CSV table of C-alpha atoms in Angstrom, one decimal:
chain,number,residue,atom,x,y,z
E,1,MET,CA,-17.6,-3.9,16.5
E,2,THR,CA,-16.1,-1.6,18.2
E,3,ALA,CA,-13.5,1.4,18.0
E,4,GLU,CA,-12.5,-0.2,21.4
E,5,GLU,CA,-12.8,-3.3,20.8
E,6,PHE,CA,-10.5,-1.7,16.9
E,7,GLN,CA,-8.4,-0.1,19.4
E,8,ARG,CA,-7.3,-2.7,20.9
E,9,GLU,CA,-7.1,-5.0,18.1
E,10,LEU,CA,-4.4,-2.2,16.1
E,11,ILE,CA,-2.6,-2.4,18.9
E,12,GLU,CA,-2.0,-5.8,19.0
E,13,GLU,CA,-1.4,-5.5,15.7
E,14,VAL,CA,0.9,-3.2,15.8
E,15,GLU,CA,3.1,-4.6,18.6
E,16,LYS,CA,3.0,-8.4,15.8
E,17,ILE,CA,4.2,-5.9,13.5
E,18,LEU,CA,7.7,-4.4,15.5
E,19,ARG,CA,8.3,-7.3,17.2
E,20,ASP,CA,11.8,-7.9,16.2
E,21,ILE,CA,12.9,-4.3,16.2
E,22,GLN,CA,15.9,-3.4,18.5
E,23,THR,CA,16.5,0.1,20.1
E,24,GLU,CA,17.5,0.9,23.5
E,25,ASN,CA,15.5,1.8,27.0
E,26,THR,CA,16.6,5.2,28.8
E,27,ALA,CA,19.3,2.8,31.2
E,28,GLY,CA,21.0,2.5,27.9
E,29,GLU,CA,19.9,-1.3,27.7
E,30,THR,CA,19.3,-3.5,24.3
E,31,VAL,CA,15.3,-3.7,24.5
E,32,THR,CA,13.4,-5.6,21.3
E,33,GLY,CA,10.0,-4.8,20.9
E,34,VAL,CA,8.0,-2.2,20.5
E,35,LYS,CA,5.2,-1.8,24.0
E,36,GLY,CA,1.9,-0.5,22.4
E,37,TYR,CA,-0.9,1.4,24.4
E,38,GLU,CA,-3.6,3.7,24.1
E,39,GLN,CA,-4.4,7.5,23.4
E,40,MET,CA,-1.5,8.2,25.8
E,41,LEU,CA,1.3,6.8,28.3
E,42,PRO,CA,-0.2,5.5,31.0
E,43,ILE,CA,0.0,8.7,34.1
E,44,VAL,CA,2.7,8.5,36.5
E,45,VAL,CA,2.4,8.6,39.8
E,46,ASN,CA,5.4,8.3,40.8
E,47,ASP,CA,8.1,11.8,41.7
E,48,GLU,CA,10.9,10.1,40.5
E,49,GLU,CA,9.8,7.9,38.0
E,50,ASP,CA,9.3,10.3,34.3
E,51,ASP,CA,8.0,8.8,30.9
E,52,SER,CA,11.2,8.4,29.0
E,53,GLN,CA,10.5,5.4,31.8
E,54,PHE,CA,8.3,4.3,28.7
E,55,PHE,CA,10.2,3.7,25.5
E,56,PRO,CA,10.7,2.6,23.1
E,57,TYR,CA,7.1,3.1,22.6
E,58,PHE,CA,3.6,3.5,20.4
E,59,ILE,CA,0.6,5.3,21.1
E,60,VAL,CA,-2.7,4.2,19.0
E,61,LYS,CA,-4.8,7.7,19.9
E,62,LEU,CA,-7.7,7.4,18.1
E,63,GLY,CA,-9.1,10.7,16.1
E,64,ASP,CA,-12.6,10.7,14.0
E,65,GLY,CA,-14.9,9.2,13.0
E,66,LYS,CA,-17.2,9.5,10.0
E,67,THR,CA,-19.7,7.6,7.7
E,68,GLN,CA,-21.2,8.6,5.0
E,69,ASP,CA,-25.0,6.3,5.1
E,70,ASP,CA,-26.4,4.0,6.0
E,71,ASP,CA,-25.0,1.6,4.7
E,72,SER,CA,-20.9,2.5,4.8
E,73,PRO,CA,-18.9,1.8,8.0
E,74,TRP,CA,-17.5,4.2,10.1
E,75,ILE,CA,-14.4,5.6,9.3
E,76,VAL,CA,-12.4,6.3,11.4
E,77,THR,CA,-8.4,8.3,12.0
E,78,THR,CA,-5.9,7.1,13.4
E,79,ASP,CA,-2.9,7.7,14.3
E,80,ILE,CA,-0.2,5.8,15.9
E,81,TYR,CA,2.9,8.7,17.4
E,82,LEU,CA,6.1,6.0,18.0
E,83,GLY,CA,8.5,7.4,20.1
E,84,CYS,CA,12.1,6.2,21.0
E,85,HIS,CA,15.6,6.7,22.9
E,86,ASP,CA,18.7,6.6,21.5
E,87,ASN,CA,21.4,7.8,23.3
E,88,SER,CA,24.5,7.3,21.0
E,89,GLU,CA,26.7,9.4,19.3
E,90,LYS,CA,25.7,8.5,15.4
E,91,ALA,CA,22.7,9.9,17.1
E,92,GLU,CA,20.2,7.6,14.8
E,93,GLY,CA,16.7,7.4,16.3
E,94,HIS,CA,15.7,9.0,13.3
E,95,ARG,CA,17.0,5.3,11.3
E,96,HIS,CA,14.5,3.6,14.4
E,97,ILE,CA,11.7,5.3,14.0
E,98,LEU,CA,11.5,5.5,9.0
E,99,ASN,CA,12.1,1.5,10.2
E,100,MET,CA,9.4,0.9,12.0
E,101,VAL,CA,6.7,4.1,9.9
E,102,GLN,CA,8.1,1.4,7.4
E,103,LYS,CA,7.0,-1.8,8.9
E,104,ILE,CA,3.4,0.1,10.0
E,105,CYS,CA,2.6,1.3,5.9
E,106,ASP,CA,3.8,-1.8,4.4
E,107,ARG,CA,1.5,-4.2,6.4
E,108,PHE,CA,-1.6,-2.1,5.8
E,109,ALA,CA,-0.2,-1.6,2.1
E,110,ALA,CA,0.2,-5.3,1.6
E,111,GLU,CA,-2.6,-6.1,3.6
E,112,PRO,CA,-5.1,-3.7,4.7
E,113,LEU,CA,-7.7,-6.3,6.4
E,114,MET,CA,-6.2,-6.7,9.8
E,115,ASN,CA,-8.8,-9.3,12.0
E,116,SER,CA,-10.7,-10.2,8.9
E,117,LYS,CA,-12.7,-6.6,10.4
E,118,PHE,CA,-10.8,-3.3,10.0
E,119,ARG,CA,-9.6,-2.5,6.3
E,120,ALA,CA,-6.9,0.1,6.6
E,121,GLU,CA,-7.5,3.2,3.6
E,122,PRO,CA,-4.8,3.2,1.2
E,123,ASP,CA,-3.9,6.8,2.0
E,124,MET,CA,-1.7,6.6,4.9
E,125,GLU,CA,0.6,9.5,6.0
E,126,TRP,CA,4.2,9.4,7.9
E,127,ALA,CA,6.0,12.2,9.2
E,128,LEU,CA,9.1,12.7,11.5
E,129,GLN,CA,9.0,14.8,14.5
E,130,ASP,CA,10.6,18.7,13.4
E,131,GLU,CA,12.6,19.8,16.5
E,132,ASP,CA,16.3,18.4,17.6
E,133,THR,CA,15.0,16.4,20.7
E,134,TYR,CA,18.1,14.1,21.3
E,135,PRO,CA,18.0,11.2,23.0
E,136,PHE,CA,15.0,11.2,21.5
E,137,TYR,CA,12.7,10.0,18.3
E,138,PHE,CA,9.1,10.0,17.7
E,139,GLY,CA,7.2,9.8,14.8
E,140,GLY,CA,3.7,8.6,13.5
E,141,VAL,CA,2.0,7.0,11.0
E,142,ARG,CA,-1.5,8.0,9.9
E,143,ILE,CA,-4.3,5.5,8.5
E,144,ARG,CA,-8.1,5.8,8.2
E,145,PHE,CA,-9.4,2.4,8.6
E,146,ASN,CA,-13.3,1.3,7.9
E,147,ILE,CA,-14.5,-0.3,11.3
E,148,PRO,CA,-17.9,-1.9,10.4
E,149,LYS,CA,-21.3,-0.6,12.1
E,150,ILE,CA,-24.6,-2.1,12.5
E,151,GLY,CA,-27.0,-0.9,9.6
E,152,ARG,CA,-30.2,0.7,10.6
E,153,ARG,CA,-33.5,-1.2,11.6
E,154,THR,CA,-36.6,-1.6,9.5
E,155,PRO,CA,-39.7,-1.8,11.0
E,156,ASN,CA,-41.7,-4.8,10.6
E,157,TYR,CA,-44.6,-4.0,10.6
E,158,GLY,CA,-45.5,-6.9,9.2
E,159,LYS,CA,-46.4,-8.2,12.9
E,160,SER,CA,-49.0,-6.9,15.4
E,161,GLU,CA,-47.1,-5.6,17.9
E,162,GLY,CA,-44.6,-3.6,15.7
E,163,ILE,CA,-41.3,-4.7,16.9
E,164,TYR,CA,-38.2,-3.6,14.5
E,165,CYS,CA,-36.5,-6.5,13.5
């Protein structure tokens, strides 16, 4: 298993988790579901566009990975950043973010195993933005996942060629 494979599969899983979320894009149109990206939003190359075109979105950003010993999996710190737009007078975009956070946390608390390969650690964290950025709202979830790794090979000295197995 690779961290890259894990990241792609986590994006697919979070898109499934958030498929029923209804928010609005910056044009004021109702949008169902949330699109996920790896590490960062796509680079905007057209001068007439900006990052606001991606709302609502989430980003799966892999942080650090560590392992204890030869037999332990990688423990990868994973941040899921969430962004949505709410231009209404009620300014309740934070509720959309809280709803997304809750769905993600509930999924991995209830069923920590994803695709029979990756396991969420029980110590999850979440946060909302500190500053007022109306009409844009942000939050995030931090989950550490166990990702299988290849074990250490031991030499097979019974063979004349000294091939590792």
